[in-house]
XYZ file of C-alpha atoms in Angstrom:
450
model
C 16.637 65.051 26.144
C 17.381 67.023 23.031
C 15.589 64.035 20.981
C 12.411 64.436 23.061
C 12.662 68.484 22.544
C 13.176 67.924 18.894
C 10.433 65.177 18.734
C 8.324 67.921 20.545
C 9.204 70.608 17.816
C 8.253 68.467 15.165
C 4.906 67.282 16.489
C 2.947 70.272 15.746
C -0.225 69.383 13.904
C 0.432 71.326 10.375
C -0.958 69.983 7.411
C 1.254 71.895 4.761
C 4.416 69.622 4.077
C 6.649 72.958 3.603
C 5.106 74.729 6.798
C 5.741 71.466 8.845
C 9.455 71.535 7.864
C 9.915 75.153 8.856
C 7.867 74.868 12.031
C 10.712 73.784 14.303
C 13.045 76.503 13.287
C 10.335 79.269 13.891
C 9.455 77.856 17.143
C 13.128 77.995 18.334
C 13.535 81.390 16.955
C 10.337 82.556 18.760
C 11.601 80.874 21.901
C 14.704 82.842 21.804
C 12.558 86.106 21.227
C 10.191 85.267 24.045
C 13.056 84.736 26.489
C 16.166 86.741 25.544
C 14.500 89.996 24.901
C 13.058 90.274 28.455
C 16.566 89.185 29.672
C 18.436 91.495 27.462
C 16.752 94.606 28.724
C 17.240 93.267 32.317
C 21.097 93.213 31.469
C 20.731 96.697 29.871
C 18.964 98.370 32.949
C 21.537 96.732 35.386
C 24.664 97.916 33.509
C 23.804 101.170 31.706
C 20.222 102.092 32.943
C 17.397 103.219 30.738
C 18.146 106.185 28.731
C 16.090 108.947 27.376
C 13.796 107.613 24.399
C 14.403 104.022 25.524
C 11.165 103.481 27.350
C 9.099 103.295 24.157
C 11.429 100.654 22.620
C 11.469 98.612 25.858
C 7.599 98.691 25.808
C 7.238 97.416 22.301
C 10.221 94.602 22.903
C 7.981 93.486 25.667
C 4.996 93.356 23.280
C 7.211 91.362 20.805
C 8.296 89.052 23.641
C 4.529 88.475 24.746
C 3.521 87.907 21.191
C 6.213 85.452 20.452
C 4.837 83.031 23.256
C 1.416 83.727 21.692
C 2.645 82.598 18.158
C 4.349 79.518 19.693
C 0.922 78.726 21.068
C -0.796 79.316 17.825
C 1.840 76.960 16.250
C 1.238 74.119 18.567
C -2.500 74.238 17.455
C -1.664 74.153 13.906
C -2.162 77.763 13.017
C 1.528 78.268 11.440
C 1.089 81.196 8.928
C -1.271 83.204 11.191
C 1.261 82.702 13.984
C 4.068 84.207 11.867
C 1.923 87.072 10.520
C 1.150 87.893 14.375
C 4.982 87.938 15.169
C 6.064 89.919 12.096
C 3.358 92.708 12.265
C 4.309 94.049 15.507
C 8.187 93.864 14.646
C 7.382 96.268 11.619
C 5.147 98.481 13.769
C 8.042 98.329 16.441
C 10.637 99.208 13.869
C 8.696 102.042 12.483
C 7.959 103.740 16.118
C 11.743 103.159 16.826
C 12.954 104.680 13.636
C 10.453 107.628 14.138
C 11.635 108.198 17.473
C 15.224 107.805 16.885
C 15.978 108.074 13.149
C 17.726 105.991 10.815
C 21.313 106.662 11.674
C 20.731 105.211 15.138
C 19.415 102.138 13.819
C 22.113 101.246 10.944
C 24.623 99.678 13.627
C 22.083 96.597 14.034
C 20.375 95.650 10.512
C 19.535 92.186 12.062
C 15.685 93.089 12.815
C 15.071 94.338 9.321
C 17.039 91.612 7.583
C 15.303 89.063 9.578
C 11.812 90.451 8.846
C 12.831 90.102 5.130
C 13.947 86.579 5.486
C 11.408 85.246 7.360
C 8.570 86.905 5.222
C 10.167 85.243 2.044
C 11.214 81.758 3.374
C 8.329 81.145 5.538
C 5.192 82.898 3.845
C 6.276 83.255 0.253
C 7.426 85.544 -2.470
C 4.350 87.911 -2.087
C 4.922 88.099 1.544
C 8.549 89.051 0.876
C 7.732 92.038 -1.420
C 5.108 93.261 1.000
C 7.441 93.411 3.818
C 10.080 94.991 1.403
C 7.433 97.587 0.852
C 6.605 98.118 4.533
C 10.335 98.353 5.299
C 10.866 101.019 2.648
C 8.077 102.870 4.620
C 9.635 102.526 7.936
C 12.963 103.811 6.459
C 11.314 106.586 5.044
C 9.749 107.408 8.496
C 13.074 107.330 9.786
C 14.601 109.568 7.263
C 11.559 111.974 7.881
C 12.443 111.985 11.498
C 16.247 112.545 10.763
C 15.419 115.297 8.184
C 13.272 117.228 10.920
C 16.325 116.760 13.371
C 18.626 118.177 10.857
C 16.512 121.242 10.252
C 16.144 121.983 13.929
C 20.012 121.736 14.476
C 20.676 123.470 11.190
C 22.424 120.563 9.411
C 22.427 120.111 5.737
C 19.619 118.213 4.745
C 21.648 116.061 2.283
C 23.616 114.907 5.155
C 20.670 113.448 6.764
C 19.532 111.592 3.521
C 22.896 110.560 2.722
C 22.145 106.650 3.351
C 18.977 106.623 1.572
C 20.183 105.648 -1.830
C 22.543 103.157 -0.361
C 19.625 101.471 1.780
C 17.239 101.498 -1.052
C 19.843 99.710 -3.405
C 21.004 97.413 -0.681
C 17.684 96.279 0.240
C 16.346 95.985 -3.208
C 19.317 93.721 -4.017
C 18.739 91.505 -1.009
C 14.919 91.213 -1.657
C 15.640 90.267 -5.521
C 18.158 87.593 -4.599
C 15.898 86.277 -1.899
C 12.985 86.203 -4.328
C 15.006 84.216 -6.800
C 16.257 81.689 -4.172
C 12.723 81.216 -2.838
C 11.350 80.687 -6.148
C 14.235 78.091 -6.952
C 13.626 76.592 -3.817
C 9.828 76.312 -4.083
C 10.059 74.825 -7.694
C 12.706 72.311 -6.231
C 10.397 71.572 -3.509
C 7.317 70.969 -5.756
C 9.514 68.872 -8.422
C 10.704 66.726 -5.336
C 7.096 66.399 -4.018
C 6.299 65.375 -7.632
C 8.913 62.833 -7.924
C 7.963 61.514 -4.503
C 4.253 61.098 -5.620
C 5.519 59.588 -8.962
C 7.592 57.158 -7.071
C 4.959 56.424 -4.588
C 2.322 55.472 -7.639
C 5.207 53.594 -9.331
C 6.158 51.487 -5.994
C 2.339 50.743 -5.620
C 2.142 49.509 -9.301
C 5.268 47.416 -8.725
C 3.661 45.871 -5.390
C 0.709 45.062 -7.325
C 2.484 43.550 -10.378
C 4.540 41.693 -7.843
C 1.633 40.332 -5.801
C -0.049 38.969 -9.287
C 3.280 37.686 -10.156
C 3.420 35.811 -6.975
C -0.089 34.870 -7.347
C 0.539 33.302 -10.678
C 3.565 31.600 -9.561
C 1.834 30.316 -6.735
C -0.957 28.885 -8.946
C 1.717 27.333 -11.528
C 3.700 25.850 -8.486
C 0.219 24.343 -6.874
C -0.616 23.029 -10.247
C 2.479 21.450 -11.031
C 2.766 20.169 -7.555
C -0.674 18.485 -7.836
C 0.309 17.143 -11.326
C 3.584 15.753 -9.842
C 1.608 14.140 -7.332
C -0.977 12.753 -9.406
C 1.803 11.378 -11.554
C 3.197 9.562 -8.329
C -0.399 8.308 -7.461
C -0.919 6.866 -11.079
C 2.310 4.847 -10.373
C 0.654 3.176 -7.364
C -2.526 2.807 -9.434
C -0.720 0.741 -12.036
C 0.486 -1.411 -9.545
C -3.080 -1.989 -8.386
C -4.430 -2.423 -11.830
C -1.609 -5.044 -12.556
C -2.883 -7.067 -9.342
C -6.312 -6.573 -10.516
C -5.602 -8.103 -13.783
C -4.441 -11.388 -12.299
C -8.043 -12.111 -11.361
C -8.427 -13.576 -15.057
C -5.512 -16.009 -14.384
C -6.637 -17.147 -11.025
C -9.769 -19.104 -11.846
C -7.746 -21.364 -14.089
C -5.865 -22.757 -10.902
C -7.506 -26.028 -10.303
C -6.235 -26.457 -6.681
C -8.642 -24.675 -4.418
C -5.935 -23.963 -1.829
C -3.558 -22.643 -4.531
C -6.208 -20.344 -5.837
C -6.999 -19.116 -2.409
C -3.363 -18.423 -1.898
C -3.186 -16.522 -5.276
C -6.270 -14.505 -4.267
C -4.785 -13.849 -0.811
C -1.355 -12.815 -2.390
C -2.992 -10.494 -4.852
C -5.343 -8.961 -2.297
C -2.389 -8.482 0.173
C -0.141 -6.706 -2.545
C -3.220 -4.423 -3.527
C -3.517 -3.614 0.107
C 0.078 -2.651 0.398
C -0.097 -0.447 -2.568
C -3.254 1.145 -1.220
C -1.252 1.953 1.848
C 1.312 3.462 -0.269
C -1.335 5.548 -1.785
C -2.670 6.546 1.638
C 0.736 7.649 2.793
C 0.966 9.929 -0.360
C -2.430 11.464 0.146
C -1.552 11.885 3.813
C 1.575 14.046 2.672
C -0.656 16.118 0.430
C -2.986 16.878 3.193
C -0.241 17.757 5.692
C 1.811 19.865 3.053
C -0.117 22.991 4.106
C 1.052 22.463 7.614
C 4.560 22.226 6.809
C 4.675 18.817 8.492
C 8.503 17.708 8.307
C 9.556 14.314 7.288
C 9.839 11.511 10.100
C 13.025 9.745 9.554
C 13.586 6.228 10.887
C 16.105 3.367 10.843
C 15.352 0.445 8.679
C 16.940 -1.971 6.619
C 17.376 -0.915 3.296
C 17.986 -4.540 1.862
C 14.771 -5.793 3.614
C 12.597 -2.758 2.311
C 13.866 -3.144 -1.212
C 12.751 -6.863 -1.116
C 9.570 -6.136 0.254
C 9.097 -3.626 -2.702
C 9.574 -6.477 -5.330
C 5.891 -7.230 -5.867
C 5.135 -3.599 -6.513
C 7.988 -3.190 -8.757
C 7.016 -6.354 -10.838
C 3.553 -4.929 -11.200
C 4.662 -1.449 -12.008
C 6.827 -2.609 -14.587
C 5.333 -4.379 -17.829
C 6.099 -7.696 -18.993
C 8.719 -7.078 -21.517
C 11.070 -5.340 -18.769
C 13.030 -7.796 -16.804
C 13.529 -6.897 -13.141
C 16.752 -7.873 -11.446
C 16.780 -7.807 -7.579
C 19.659 -8.026 -5.308
C 20.277 -11.137 -3.675
C 19.903 -11.092 0.219
C 22.888 -9.759 1.864
C 23.569 -8.611 5.577
C 21.430 -5.783 6.882
C 22.330 -2.308 5.651
C 20.591 0.087 8.043
C 19.878 3.665 7.072
C 18.188 6.387 8.594
C 15.457 8.221 6.229
C 11.596 8.750 6.173
C 10.577 5.312 4.825
C 7.608 6.127 2.810
C 9.593 8.889 0.958
C 12.597 6.277 0.604
C 9.870 3.756 -1.147
C 8.625 6.370 -3.231
C 12.047 7.284 -4.496
C 12.629 3.779 -5.703
C 9.090 3.608 -7.409
C 9.660 6.987 -8.793
C 13.056 5.899 -10.623
C 11.654 2.771 -11.501
C 8.585 4.466 -13.393
C 11.112 6.699 -15.190
C 13.167 3.728 -16.224
C 9.928 2.083 -17.556
C 8.925 4.967 -19.597
C 12.726 5.135 -21.067
C 12.300 1.279 -22.159
C 8.874 1.265 -24.260
C 10.350 -1.402 -26.490
C 11.507 -3.559 -23.173
C 14.641 -3.923 -21.479
C 16.083 -4.619 -18.257
C 15.772 -2.631 -14.762
C 18.171 -3.812 -11.986
C 18.816 -2.984 -8.367
C 22.138 -3.370 -6.645
C 22.886 -2.524 -3.023
C 26.448 -2.431 -1.427
C 27.754 -1.530 1.957
C 31.196 0.357 1.390
C 34.134 0.359 3.774
C 33.779 4.201 4.448
C 30.383 3.800 5.915
C 28.054 4.615 2.972
C 25.096 2.410 1.661
C 25.338 2.523 -2.147
C 22.030 1.556 -4.065
C 22.362 1.468 -7.800
C 19.264 1.591 -9.976
C 19.965 0.694 -13.571
C 18.035 0.642 -16.856
C 18.849 -0.243 -20.573
C 16.629 2.576 -21.835
C 17.324 5.266 -24.513
C 19.581 7.147 -21.957
C 20.207 10.899 -21.734
C 22.690 13.303 -23.603
C 24.941 15.752 -21.710
C 22.527 18.601 -21.994
C 19.885 16.692 -20.339
C 21.942 15.598 -17.517
C 22.954 18.988 -16.610
C 19.395 19.879 -15.801
C 17.929 16.583 -14.794
C 18.005 17.537 -11.041
C 16.477 20.982 -11.317
C 12.679 21.594 -10.361
C 10.132 21.318 -13.187
C 12.735 20.415 -15.824
C 11.560 17.260 -17.696
C 11.785 15.950 -21.226
C 8.244 14.244 -20.986
C 4.783 15.751 -22.126
C 2.990 18.054 -19.527
C 0.327 15.308 -18.699
C 3.047 12.543 -18.343
C 5.637 14.416 -16.205
C 6.426 17.783 -14.356
C 10.088 17.635 -13.358
C 9.596 17.443 -9.696
C 10.418 13.883 -8.959
C 14.054 13.960 -9.380
C 14.507 17.211 -7.566
C 12.446 16.032 -4.739
C 14.466 12.978 -4.398
C 17.664 15.052 -4.540
C 16.511 17.219 -1.774
C 15.403 14.205 0.526
C 18.806 12.446 0.279
C 20.603 15.723 1.202
C 18.296 16.151 4.081
C 19.218 12.707 5.215
C 22.901 13.292 4.946
C 23.051 11.335 1.406
C 23.585 12.080 -2.218
C 22.301 10.919 -5.805
C 24.220 11.009 -9.002
C 23.637 10.040 -12.452
C 25.284 8.180 -15.408
C 24.023 7.798 -18.667
C 24.930 7.061 -22.476
C 22.388 7.504 -25.150
C 21.253 4.287 -26.429
C 22.726 2.288 -23.763
C 20.916 3.288 -20.562
C 20.866 5.096 -17.252
C 22.259 4.316 -13.809
C 21.110 6.327 -10.655
C 23.628 6.221 -7.907
C 21.920 6.773 -4.509
C 24.448 7.049 -1.383
C 23.186 7.098 2.221
C 25.178 6.963 5.596
C 25.135 3.420 7.085
C 23.321 3.666 10.143
C 25.541 2.296 13.496
C 22.528 1.908 15.487
C 20.986 -1.439 15.931
C 17.778 -1.871 13.933
C 14.549 -1.885 15.829
C 13.355 -5.183 16.868
C-alpha cells in the first residue's frame, strides 16, 4: 500500500528535476494542512470552544486548508511552482491578519508557521523567493508590533515593553535566512555539479558503447576473416589430394593392359570422389556455421577409417615423405563426429608435410589401452618445435606460419573437438628431431553398426 502511495506521489508530470524531487514531500505537507487544520479546529471547538478574536483565524485556516487541496490538484497537473506560491501567499496574508488582530506576543509561542514559510520558500522556490518571503515576514511582524504598540498605548503600558522583542526577532530571522540562503546556494551548486557529472557520465558511457561496438565489429570482421582463411587452408589440403590424383592421368596411358588401365582410372576417380566428398562436408559446415549446428557424433572403427584415409594421405604428402600406416588390428570403436575426425587427421598430416620440406617420415600408430582409451599417435621427422612454441600451440590464432599459409585455428579446433568427445590431445617435440601428437579418445563399448 505504501509503495503504491509513494509511486503516486512521484508520478506527478513535472519537468524540472529539482521540482520533481521536491514534489512528493510538498504533496504530503499539503495533505496534512488540508486534513489536519479542519480537524484541529474541530477538536479546539469541542474542548475549549471558539474564543473572542478566533473566528478570523478560523476563517483564514479554512481558506488555507481549501487552497492546500487546490495546490495538490495543481501539482498533479504539473504546475508545481504556481501551486506552492498559491499555498504560501494565503499563509502570509493569514499571518498578517492574525498578527494585526492579536499582536506579536500571542504568536511567539508557535514559530512553526513563520519558519515553515521561510524554509519552503527557500528550498522549493529558490533564493530569490527566500528573501522575498523574509521581507514579507518582517512586514507581518511590523504589523503585529504596531498592533501591540496601539494596545500598549490604550492600556498605558510603556511602549518599550511592547517592542522589546523586535530586535531579537529581526536578528534571529535574519540569521536564519542567511543560513538558509548559504545552504540553498551550496545545495543548488551541488545539484548542478551532480547533474553535470551525470550528463558527462552519460556522454562518456555513450562514447564507450560506440567504441565497444566498433571494437566488437572489428573483432567480428577479424574472426570471420581468420575463420574463412582457416577453412580455405583446410580446403586447400583437400584440393591437394584431388590434384595429386589428377596428376596420375599422365601415368595411366603408359599402362598397356586395358583392364589395368581402366582399373587405375576407376581407382583415381574414386579417390577424387572421396576427396570431393570431404570438401562437400567442409563447405556444408561453413554453410551451417551461422545456424550453430552441433556436431553429430557417431560410433565407428578408428582403425578402419584411418585405413580408408590412406589414399588421401598418400596424395596429400609429397613423394619425398614416407607414409607409415598401422597394421590391421582388432576394431577400436570411438564416438565422435566422423567428418571432424577425418579433418583432424588430414590437418595434422598437412602440418607435418609443411614441417618436412626436405622430406622425411609421417607415421600413424593406433593402440587400445587397458584403461579403455584409444590412443592414436601421429609422428613426423620434421624440424620440431621449441618450448616457447609448445606453450602456445593450442591457443586460437597462434601460428608460426605466414598469414597466407596458416591461421592458428586448426589445432585449437582439434583440441575443442576432442574435449567435447571426452578425449584429449598432447604433443611432444624436439627441435631437429620431429613432433608427435598423441590423441586419446574413450573406447566405445557399444557394438559397431553393421
